[in-house]
mmCIF file of C-alpha atoms and ligand atoms in Angstrom:
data_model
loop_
_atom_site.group_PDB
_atom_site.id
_atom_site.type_symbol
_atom_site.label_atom_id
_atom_site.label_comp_id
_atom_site.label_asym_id
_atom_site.label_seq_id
_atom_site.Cartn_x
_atom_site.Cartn_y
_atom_site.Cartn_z
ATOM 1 C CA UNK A 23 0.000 0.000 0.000
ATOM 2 C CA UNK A 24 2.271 3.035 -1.091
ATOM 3 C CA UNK A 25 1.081 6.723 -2.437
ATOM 4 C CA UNK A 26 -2.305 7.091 -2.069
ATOM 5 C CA UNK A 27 -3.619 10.371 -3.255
ATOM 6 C CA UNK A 28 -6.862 12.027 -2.593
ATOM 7 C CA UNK A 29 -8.697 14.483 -4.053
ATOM 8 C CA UNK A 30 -11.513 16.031 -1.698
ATOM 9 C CA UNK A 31 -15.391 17.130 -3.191
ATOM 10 C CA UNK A 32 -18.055 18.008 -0.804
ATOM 11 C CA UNK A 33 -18.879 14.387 1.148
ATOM 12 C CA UNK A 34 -16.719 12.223 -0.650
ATOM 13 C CA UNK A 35 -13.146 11.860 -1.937
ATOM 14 C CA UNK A 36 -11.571 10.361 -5.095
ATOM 15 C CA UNK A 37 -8.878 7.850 -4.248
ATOM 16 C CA UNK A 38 -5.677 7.528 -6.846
ATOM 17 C CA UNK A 39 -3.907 4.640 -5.393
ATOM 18 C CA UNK A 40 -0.547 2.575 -5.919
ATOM 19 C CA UNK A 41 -1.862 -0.582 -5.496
ATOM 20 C CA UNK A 42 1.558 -2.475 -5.008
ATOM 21 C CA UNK A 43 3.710 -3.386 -2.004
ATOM 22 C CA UNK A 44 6.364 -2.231 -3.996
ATOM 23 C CA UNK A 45 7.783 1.605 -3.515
ATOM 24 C CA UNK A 46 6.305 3.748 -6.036
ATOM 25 C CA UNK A 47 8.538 5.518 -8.729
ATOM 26 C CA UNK A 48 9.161 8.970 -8.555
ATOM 27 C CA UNK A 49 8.125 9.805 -11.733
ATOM 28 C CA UNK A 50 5.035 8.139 -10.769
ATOM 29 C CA UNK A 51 4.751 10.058 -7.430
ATOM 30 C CA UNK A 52 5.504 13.503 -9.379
ATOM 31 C CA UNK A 53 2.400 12.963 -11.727
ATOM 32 C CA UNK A 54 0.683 11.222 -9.219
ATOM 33 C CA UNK A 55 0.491 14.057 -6.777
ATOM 34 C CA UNK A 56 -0.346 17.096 -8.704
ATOM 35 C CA UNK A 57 -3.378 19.036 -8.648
ATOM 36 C CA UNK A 58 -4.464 16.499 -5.310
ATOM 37 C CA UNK A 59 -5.263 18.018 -1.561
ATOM 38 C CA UNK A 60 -4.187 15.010 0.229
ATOM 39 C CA UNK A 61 -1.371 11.912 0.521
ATOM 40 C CA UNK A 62 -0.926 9.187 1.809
ATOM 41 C CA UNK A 63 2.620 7.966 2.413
ATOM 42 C CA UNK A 64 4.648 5.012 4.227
ATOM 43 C CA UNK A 65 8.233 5.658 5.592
ATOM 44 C CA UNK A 66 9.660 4.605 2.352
ATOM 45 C CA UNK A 67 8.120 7.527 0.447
ATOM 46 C CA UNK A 68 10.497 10.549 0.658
ATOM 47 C CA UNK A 69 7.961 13.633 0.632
ATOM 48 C CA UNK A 70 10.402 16.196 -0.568
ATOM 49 C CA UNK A 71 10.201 19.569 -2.293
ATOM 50 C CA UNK A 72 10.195 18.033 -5.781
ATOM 51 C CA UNK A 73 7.258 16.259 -4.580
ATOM 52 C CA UNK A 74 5.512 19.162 -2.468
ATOM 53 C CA UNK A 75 6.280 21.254 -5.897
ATOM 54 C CA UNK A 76 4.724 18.602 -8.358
ATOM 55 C CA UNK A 77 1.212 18.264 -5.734
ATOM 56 C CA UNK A 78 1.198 22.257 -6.058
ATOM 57 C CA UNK A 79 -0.819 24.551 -4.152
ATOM 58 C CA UNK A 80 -3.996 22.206 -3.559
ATOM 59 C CA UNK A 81 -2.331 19.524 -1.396
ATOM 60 C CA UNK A 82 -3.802 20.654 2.420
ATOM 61 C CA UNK A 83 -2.375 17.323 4.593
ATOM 62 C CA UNK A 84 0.154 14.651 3.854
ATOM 63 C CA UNK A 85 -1.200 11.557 6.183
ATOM 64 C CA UNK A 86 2.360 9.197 6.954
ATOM 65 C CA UNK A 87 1.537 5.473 8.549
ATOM 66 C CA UNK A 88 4.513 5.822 10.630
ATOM 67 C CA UNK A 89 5.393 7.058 13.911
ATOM 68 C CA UNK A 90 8.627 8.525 12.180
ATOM 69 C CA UNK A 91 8.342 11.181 10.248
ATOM 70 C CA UNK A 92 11.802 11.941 8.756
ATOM 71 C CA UNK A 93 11.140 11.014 5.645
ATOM 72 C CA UNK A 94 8.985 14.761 5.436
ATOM 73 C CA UNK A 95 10.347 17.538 4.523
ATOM 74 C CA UNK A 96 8.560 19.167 7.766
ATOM 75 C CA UNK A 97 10.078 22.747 7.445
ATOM 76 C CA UNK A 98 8.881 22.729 3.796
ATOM 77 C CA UNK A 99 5.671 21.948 4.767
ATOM 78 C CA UNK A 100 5.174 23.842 7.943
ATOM 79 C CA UNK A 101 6.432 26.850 5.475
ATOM 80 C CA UNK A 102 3.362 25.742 2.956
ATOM 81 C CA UNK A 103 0.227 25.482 5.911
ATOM 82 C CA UNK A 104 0.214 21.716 5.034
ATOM 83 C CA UNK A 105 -1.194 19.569 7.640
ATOM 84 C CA UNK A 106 0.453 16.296 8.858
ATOM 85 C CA UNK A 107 -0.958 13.365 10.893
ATOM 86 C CA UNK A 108 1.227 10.193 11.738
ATOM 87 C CA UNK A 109 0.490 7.130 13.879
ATOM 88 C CA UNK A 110 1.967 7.313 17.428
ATOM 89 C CA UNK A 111 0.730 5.211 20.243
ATOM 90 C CA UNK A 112 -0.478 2.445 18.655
ATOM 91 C CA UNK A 113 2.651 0.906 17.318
ATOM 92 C CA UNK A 114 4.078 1.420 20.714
ATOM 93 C CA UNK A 115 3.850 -2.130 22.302
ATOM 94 C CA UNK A 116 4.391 -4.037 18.984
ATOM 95 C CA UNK A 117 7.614 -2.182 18.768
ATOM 96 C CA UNK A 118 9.280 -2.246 22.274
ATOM 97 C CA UNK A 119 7.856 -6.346 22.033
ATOM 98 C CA UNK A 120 10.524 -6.923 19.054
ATOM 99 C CA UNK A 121 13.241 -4.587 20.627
ATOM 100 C CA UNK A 122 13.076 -7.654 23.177
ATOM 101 C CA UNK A 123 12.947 -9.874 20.555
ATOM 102 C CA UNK A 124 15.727 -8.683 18.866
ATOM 103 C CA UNK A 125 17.331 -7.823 21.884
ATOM 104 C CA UNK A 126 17.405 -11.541 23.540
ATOM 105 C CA UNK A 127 18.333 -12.944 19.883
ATOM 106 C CA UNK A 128 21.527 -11.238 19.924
ATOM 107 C CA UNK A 129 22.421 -11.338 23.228
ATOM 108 C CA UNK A 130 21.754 -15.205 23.248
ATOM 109 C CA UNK A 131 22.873 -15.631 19.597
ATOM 110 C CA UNK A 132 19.558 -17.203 18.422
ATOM 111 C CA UNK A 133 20.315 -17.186 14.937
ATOM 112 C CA UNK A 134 23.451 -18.239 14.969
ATOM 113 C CA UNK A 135 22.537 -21.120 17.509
ATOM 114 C CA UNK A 136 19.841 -22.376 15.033
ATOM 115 C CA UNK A 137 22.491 -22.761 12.395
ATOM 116 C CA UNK A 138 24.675 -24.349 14.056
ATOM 117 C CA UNK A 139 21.847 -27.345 14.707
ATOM 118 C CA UNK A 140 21.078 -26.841 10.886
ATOM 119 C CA UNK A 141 24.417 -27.095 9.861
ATOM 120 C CA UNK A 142 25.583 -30.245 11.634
ATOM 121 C CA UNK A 143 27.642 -27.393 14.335
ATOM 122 C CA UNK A 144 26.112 -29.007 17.166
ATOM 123 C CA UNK A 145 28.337 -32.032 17.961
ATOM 124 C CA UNK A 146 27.383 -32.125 21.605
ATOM 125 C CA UNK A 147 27.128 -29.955 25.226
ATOM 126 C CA UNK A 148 29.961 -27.727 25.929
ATOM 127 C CA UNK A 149 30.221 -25.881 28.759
ATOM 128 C CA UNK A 150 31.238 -22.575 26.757
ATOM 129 C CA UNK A 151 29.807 -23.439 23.747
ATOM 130 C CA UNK A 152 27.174 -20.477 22.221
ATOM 131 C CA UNK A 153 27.306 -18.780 25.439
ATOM 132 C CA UNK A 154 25.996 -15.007 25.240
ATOM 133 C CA UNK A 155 24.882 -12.067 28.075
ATOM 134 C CA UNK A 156 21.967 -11.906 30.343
ATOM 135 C CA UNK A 157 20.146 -9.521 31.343
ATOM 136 C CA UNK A 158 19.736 -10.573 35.056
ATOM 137 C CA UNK A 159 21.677 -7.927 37.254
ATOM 138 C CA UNK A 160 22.584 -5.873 33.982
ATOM 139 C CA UNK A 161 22.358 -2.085 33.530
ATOM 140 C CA UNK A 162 20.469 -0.926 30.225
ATOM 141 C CA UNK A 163 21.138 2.387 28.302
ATOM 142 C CA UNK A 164 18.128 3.880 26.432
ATOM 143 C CA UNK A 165 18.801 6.596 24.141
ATOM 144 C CA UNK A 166 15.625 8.016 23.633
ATOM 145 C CA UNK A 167 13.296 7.330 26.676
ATOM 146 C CA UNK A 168 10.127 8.217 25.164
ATOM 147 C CA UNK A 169 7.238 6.458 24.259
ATOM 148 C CA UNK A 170 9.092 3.249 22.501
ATOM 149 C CA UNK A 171 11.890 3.449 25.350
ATOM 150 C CA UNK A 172 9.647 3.511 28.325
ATOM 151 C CA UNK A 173 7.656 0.502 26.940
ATOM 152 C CA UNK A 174 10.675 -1.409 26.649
ATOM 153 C CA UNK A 175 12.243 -0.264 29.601
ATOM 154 C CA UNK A 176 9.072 -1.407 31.234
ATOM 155 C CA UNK A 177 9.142 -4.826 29.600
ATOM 156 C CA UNK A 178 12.999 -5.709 30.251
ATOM 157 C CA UNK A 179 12.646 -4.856 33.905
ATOM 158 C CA UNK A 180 11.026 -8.056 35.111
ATOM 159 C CA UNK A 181 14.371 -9.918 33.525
ATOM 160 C CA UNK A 182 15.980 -8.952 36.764
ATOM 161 C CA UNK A 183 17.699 -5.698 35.466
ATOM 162 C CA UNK A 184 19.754 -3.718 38.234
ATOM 163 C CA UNK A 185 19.655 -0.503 36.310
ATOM 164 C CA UNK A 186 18.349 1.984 33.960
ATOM 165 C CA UNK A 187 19.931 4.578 32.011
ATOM 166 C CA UNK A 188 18.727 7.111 29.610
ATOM 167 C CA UNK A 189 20.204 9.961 27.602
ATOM 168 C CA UNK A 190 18.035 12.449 25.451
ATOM 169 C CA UNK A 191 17.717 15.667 24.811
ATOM 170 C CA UNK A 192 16.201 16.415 28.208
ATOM 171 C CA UNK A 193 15.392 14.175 31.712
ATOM 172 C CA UNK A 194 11.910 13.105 31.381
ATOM 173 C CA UNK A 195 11.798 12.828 35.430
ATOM 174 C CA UNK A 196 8.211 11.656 35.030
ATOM 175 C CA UNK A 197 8.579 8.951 32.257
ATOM 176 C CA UNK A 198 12.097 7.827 34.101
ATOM 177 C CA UNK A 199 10.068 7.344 37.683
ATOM 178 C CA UNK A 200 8.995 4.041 37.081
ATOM 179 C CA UNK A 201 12.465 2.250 36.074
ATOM 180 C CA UNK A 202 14.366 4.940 38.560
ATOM 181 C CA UNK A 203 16.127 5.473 35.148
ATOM 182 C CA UNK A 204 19.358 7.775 35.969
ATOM 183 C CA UNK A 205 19.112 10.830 33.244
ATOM 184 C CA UNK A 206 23.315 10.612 31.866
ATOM 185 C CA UNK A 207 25.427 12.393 29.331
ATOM 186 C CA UNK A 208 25.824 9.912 25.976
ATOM 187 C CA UNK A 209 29.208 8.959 26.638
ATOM 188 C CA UNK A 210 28.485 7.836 30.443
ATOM 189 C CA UNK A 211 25.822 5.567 28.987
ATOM 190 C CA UNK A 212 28.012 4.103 26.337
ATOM 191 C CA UNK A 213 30.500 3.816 29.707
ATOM 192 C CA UNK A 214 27.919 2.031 32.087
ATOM 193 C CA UNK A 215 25.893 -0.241 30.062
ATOM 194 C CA UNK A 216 25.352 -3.690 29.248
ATOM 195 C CA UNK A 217 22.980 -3.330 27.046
ATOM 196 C CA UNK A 218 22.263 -0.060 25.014
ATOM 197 C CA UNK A 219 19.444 0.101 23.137
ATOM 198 C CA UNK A 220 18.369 3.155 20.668
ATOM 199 C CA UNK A 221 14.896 4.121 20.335
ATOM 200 C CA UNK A 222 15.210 8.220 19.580
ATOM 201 C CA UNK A 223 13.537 9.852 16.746
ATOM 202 C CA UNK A 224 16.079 10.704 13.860
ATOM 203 C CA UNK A 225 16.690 14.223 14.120
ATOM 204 C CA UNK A 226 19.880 16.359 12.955
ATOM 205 C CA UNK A 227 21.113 15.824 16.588
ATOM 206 C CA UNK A 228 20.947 12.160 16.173
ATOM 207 C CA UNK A 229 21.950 11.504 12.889
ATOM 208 C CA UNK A 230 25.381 9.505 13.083
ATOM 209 C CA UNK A 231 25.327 9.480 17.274
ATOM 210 C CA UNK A 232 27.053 5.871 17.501
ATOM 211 C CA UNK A 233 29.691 6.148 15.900
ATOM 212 C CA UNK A 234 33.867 5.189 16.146
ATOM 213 C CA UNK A 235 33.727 7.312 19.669
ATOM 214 C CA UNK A 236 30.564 6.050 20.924
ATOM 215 C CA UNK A 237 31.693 2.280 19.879
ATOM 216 C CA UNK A 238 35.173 2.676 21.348
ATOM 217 C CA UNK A 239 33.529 4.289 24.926
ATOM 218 C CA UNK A 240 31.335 0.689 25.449
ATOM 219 C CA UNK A 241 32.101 -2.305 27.255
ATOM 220 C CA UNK A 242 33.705 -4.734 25.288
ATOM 221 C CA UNK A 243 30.752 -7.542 26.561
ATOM 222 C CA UNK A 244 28.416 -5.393 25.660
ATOM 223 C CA UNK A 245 25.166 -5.579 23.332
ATOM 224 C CA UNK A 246 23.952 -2.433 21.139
ATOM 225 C CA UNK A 247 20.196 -2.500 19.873
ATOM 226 C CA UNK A 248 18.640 -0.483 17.127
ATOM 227 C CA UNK A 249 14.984 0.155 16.704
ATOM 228 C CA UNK A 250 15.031 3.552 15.725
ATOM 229 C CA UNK A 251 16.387 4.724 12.216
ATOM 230 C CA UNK A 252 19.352 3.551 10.708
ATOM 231 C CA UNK A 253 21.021 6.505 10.134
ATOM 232 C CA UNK A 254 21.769 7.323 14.037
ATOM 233 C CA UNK A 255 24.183 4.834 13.201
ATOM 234 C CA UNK A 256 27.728 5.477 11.278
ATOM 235 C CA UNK A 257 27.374 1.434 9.990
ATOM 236 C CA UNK A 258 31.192 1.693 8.995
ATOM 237 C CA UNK A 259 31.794 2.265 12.420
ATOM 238 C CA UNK A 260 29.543 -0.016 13.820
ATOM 239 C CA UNK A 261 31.406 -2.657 11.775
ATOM 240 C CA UNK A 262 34.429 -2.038 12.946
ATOM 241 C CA UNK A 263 33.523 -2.465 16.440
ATOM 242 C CA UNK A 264 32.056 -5.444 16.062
ATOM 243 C CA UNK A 265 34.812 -6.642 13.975
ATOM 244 C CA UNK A 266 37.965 -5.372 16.301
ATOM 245 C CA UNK A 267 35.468 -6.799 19.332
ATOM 246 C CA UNK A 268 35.433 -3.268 20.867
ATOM 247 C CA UNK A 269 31.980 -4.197 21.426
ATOM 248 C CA UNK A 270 29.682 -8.129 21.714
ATOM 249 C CA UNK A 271 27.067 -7.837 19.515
ATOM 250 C CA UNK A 272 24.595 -6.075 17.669
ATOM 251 C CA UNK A 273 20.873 -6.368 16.944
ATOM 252 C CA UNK A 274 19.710 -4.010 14.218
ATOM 253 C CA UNK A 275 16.059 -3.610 12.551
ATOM 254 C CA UNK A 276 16.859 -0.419 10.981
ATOM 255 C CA UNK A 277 20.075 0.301 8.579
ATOM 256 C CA UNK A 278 20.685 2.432 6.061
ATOM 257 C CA UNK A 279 19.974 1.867 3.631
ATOM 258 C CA UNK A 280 16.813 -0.363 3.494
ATOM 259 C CA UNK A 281 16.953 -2.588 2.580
ATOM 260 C CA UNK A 282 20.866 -3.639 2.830
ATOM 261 C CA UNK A 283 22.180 -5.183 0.074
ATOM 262 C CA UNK A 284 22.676 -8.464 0.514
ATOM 263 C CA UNK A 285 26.503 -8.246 0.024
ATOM 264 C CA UNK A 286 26.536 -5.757 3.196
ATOM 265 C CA UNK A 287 29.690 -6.226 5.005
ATOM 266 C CA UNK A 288 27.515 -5.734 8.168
ATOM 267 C CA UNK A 289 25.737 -9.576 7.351
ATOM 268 C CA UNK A 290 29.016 -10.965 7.036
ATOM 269 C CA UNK A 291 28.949 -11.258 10.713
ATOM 270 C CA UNK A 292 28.018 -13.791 13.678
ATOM 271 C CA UNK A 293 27.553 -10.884 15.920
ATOM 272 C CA UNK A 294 25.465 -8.837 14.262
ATOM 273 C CA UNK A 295 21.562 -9.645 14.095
ATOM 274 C CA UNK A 296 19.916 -7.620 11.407
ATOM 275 C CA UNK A 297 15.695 -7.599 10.853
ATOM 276 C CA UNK A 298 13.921 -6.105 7.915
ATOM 277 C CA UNK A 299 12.502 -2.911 9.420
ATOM 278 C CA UNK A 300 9.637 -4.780 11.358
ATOM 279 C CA UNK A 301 9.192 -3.133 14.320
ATOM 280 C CA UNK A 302 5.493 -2.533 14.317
ATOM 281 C CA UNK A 303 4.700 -5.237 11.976
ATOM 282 C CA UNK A 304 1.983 -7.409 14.118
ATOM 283 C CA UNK A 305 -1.436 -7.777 12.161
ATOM 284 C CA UNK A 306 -3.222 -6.061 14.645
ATOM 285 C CA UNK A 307 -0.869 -2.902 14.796
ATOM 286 C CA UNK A 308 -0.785 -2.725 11.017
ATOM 287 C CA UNK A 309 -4.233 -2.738 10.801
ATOM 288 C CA UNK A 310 -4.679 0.012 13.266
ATOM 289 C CA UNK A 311 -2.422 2.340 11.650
ATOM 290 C CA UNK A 312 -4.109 1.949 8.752
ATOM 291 C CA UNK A 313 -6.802 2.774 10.289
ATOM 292 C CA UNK A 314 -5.924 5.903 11.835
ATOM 293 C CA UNK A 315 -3.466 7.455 9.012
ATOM 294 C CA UNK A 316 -6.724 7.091 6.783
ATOM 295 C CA UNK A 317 -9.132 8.748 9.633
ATOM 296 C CA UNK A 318 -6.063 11.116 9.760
ATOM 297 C CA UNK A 319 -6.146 12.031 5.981
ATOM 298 C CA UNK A 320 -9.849 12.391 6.032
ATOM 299 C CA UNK A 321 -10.109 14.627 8.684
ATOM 300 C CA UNK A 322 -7.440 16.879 7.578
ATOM 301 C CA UNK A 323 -9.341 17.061 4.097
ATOM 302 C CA UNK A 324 -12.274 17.934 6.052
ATOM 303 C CA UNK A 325 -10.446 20.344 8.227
ATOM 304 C CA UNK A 326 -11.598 18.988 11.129
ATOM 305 C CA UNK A 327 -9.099 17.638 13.993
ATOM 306 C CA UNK A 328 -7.004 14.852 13.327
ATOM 307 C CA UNK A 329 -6.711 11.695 15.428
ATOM 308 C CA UNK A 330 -2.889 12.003 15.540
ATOM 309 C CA UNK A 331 -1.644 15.341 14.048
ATOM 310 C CA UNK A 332 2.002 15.988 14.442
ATOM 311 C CA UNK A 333 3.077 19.688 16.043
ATOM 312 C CA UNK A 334 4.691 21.198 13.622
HETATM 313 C C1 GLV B 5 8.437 2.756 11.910
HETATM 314 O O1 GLV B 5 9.624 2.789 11.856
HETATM 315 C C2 GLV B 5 7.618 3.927 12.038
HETATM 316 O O2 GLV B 5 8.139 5.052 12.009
HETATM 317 O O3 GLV B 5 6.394 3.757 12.151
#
């Protein structure tokens, strides 16, 4: 479901629509868009200036089924009175449930364990054999403590961990309460933690946070998660580290770009867990954003409140 365009009469609405999973082409987008008052758009649809240009002066709200919205050019379209609505909330839980997913894969080596009994590996019980980290006793880092990193803060505390962490652009004292999360600079987090785990919006602060300086500041046994966007990673970087063992292991369902090419250096590696973007992919979450990005698009075309309008 990619690049659905509507055009708003008095009750009703026309609906152009690219009726493929796969991404739309630009040229297809550029026509597509023109003359229309309203979009609909996944994360994989860049909604730049060539694009705002092509729709023209009609096009009143852009409707995203995401929670992420950096694929917007938002001060283009603050600049043009265009409204936006997204899809917070409800992706929440599916999201922080495969952070733990992904999480416990890496740090137990799931994939690589299953191989090993595919691949004849598994001769017999060794003591050291496939051994990972736990998170009994463990301290977590969560960049990002908001909605995604609260929920999975709130979900990996019952595994026995001893301590939260968070960085962000500010302490959220009232989010943090519940874990007794300590609010730290980035590099004491890369420092302290067992586990760090990124679930901050991509932003111009965060673009390329973990990089060679980050990488080089955590624990050599330690495990780094990504659930946000790919680009708050420097990948090169994140190779290296995982390569030159400056750092365990790394679970990734974001990566720039998406998806990797198969000949990625990055899947070259036993330590390094990488998912296809899936985060909020449960059939029930899916549906729901669906849901509300369309109830988002129609009211905007209406010019009545949105559901979930993003503060521009
Ligand atoms: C997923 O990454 C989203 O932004 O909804």
């Amino acid at each position: 479901m990619a690049g659905h365009l509507a055009q708003s009469l008095s009750f009703s609405c026309s609906v152009q629509q690219w009726d493929s999973d796969e991404p739309i082409p630009q040229s297809e987008l550029l026509a597509g868009v023109a003359g229309k008052d309203g979009v609909l758009c996944l994360l994989s649809d860049r909604i730049d200036k060539e694009v705002l240009d092509a729709a023209g002066p009609t096009l009143k709200v852009i409707s995203t089924l995401s929670v992420g919205y950096d694929h917007l050019a938002i001060s283009e379209i603050k600049e043009r009175g265009i409204r936006v609505g997204y899809t917070p909330d409800i992706l929440t839980d599916a999201t922080a449930e495969l952070t733990v997913a992904l999480l416990l894969a890496t740090s137990r080596r799931l994939p690589e364990s299953v191989e090993e009994v595919k691949n004849g590996g598994w001769t017999t019980w060794k003591p050291l054999w496939m051994c990972g980290y736990g998170l009994s006793g463990s301290t977590v880092g969560i960049i990002g403590l908001g909605r995604i990193g609260q929920a999975v803060a709130r979900r990996l505390k019952p595994f026995g961990v001893n301590k939260f962490l968070y960085t962000g652009r500010h302490p959220r004292p009232e989010g943090a309460a519940e874990f007794k999360a300590e609010f730290v600079p980035l590099a004491k987090l890369a420092e302290e933690s067992d586990f760090v785990i990124v679930t901050c919006s991509l932003t111009p602060d965060t673009q390329g946070m973990c990089s060679r300086e980050f990488f080089c500041k955590m624990k050599k046994t330690s495990v780094f998660i990504n659930t946000s966007r790919g680009t708050v990673v420097n990948q090169d970087d994140l190779y290296e580290a995982l390569v030159k063992g400056h750092i365990a292991a790394a679970g990734l369902d974001v990566t720039t770009p998406e998806p990797l090419p198969v000949d990625h250096p990055l899947l070259s590696l036993k330590n390094c867990v990488i998912l296809p973007h899936i985060g909020s992919a449960t059939y029930a979450t899916r549906n729901a954003m669906s849901a509300l990005a369309a109830n988002n698009l129609l009211a905007g075309l209406k010019g009545e409140s949105m559901p979930s309008e993003l503060k521009l």
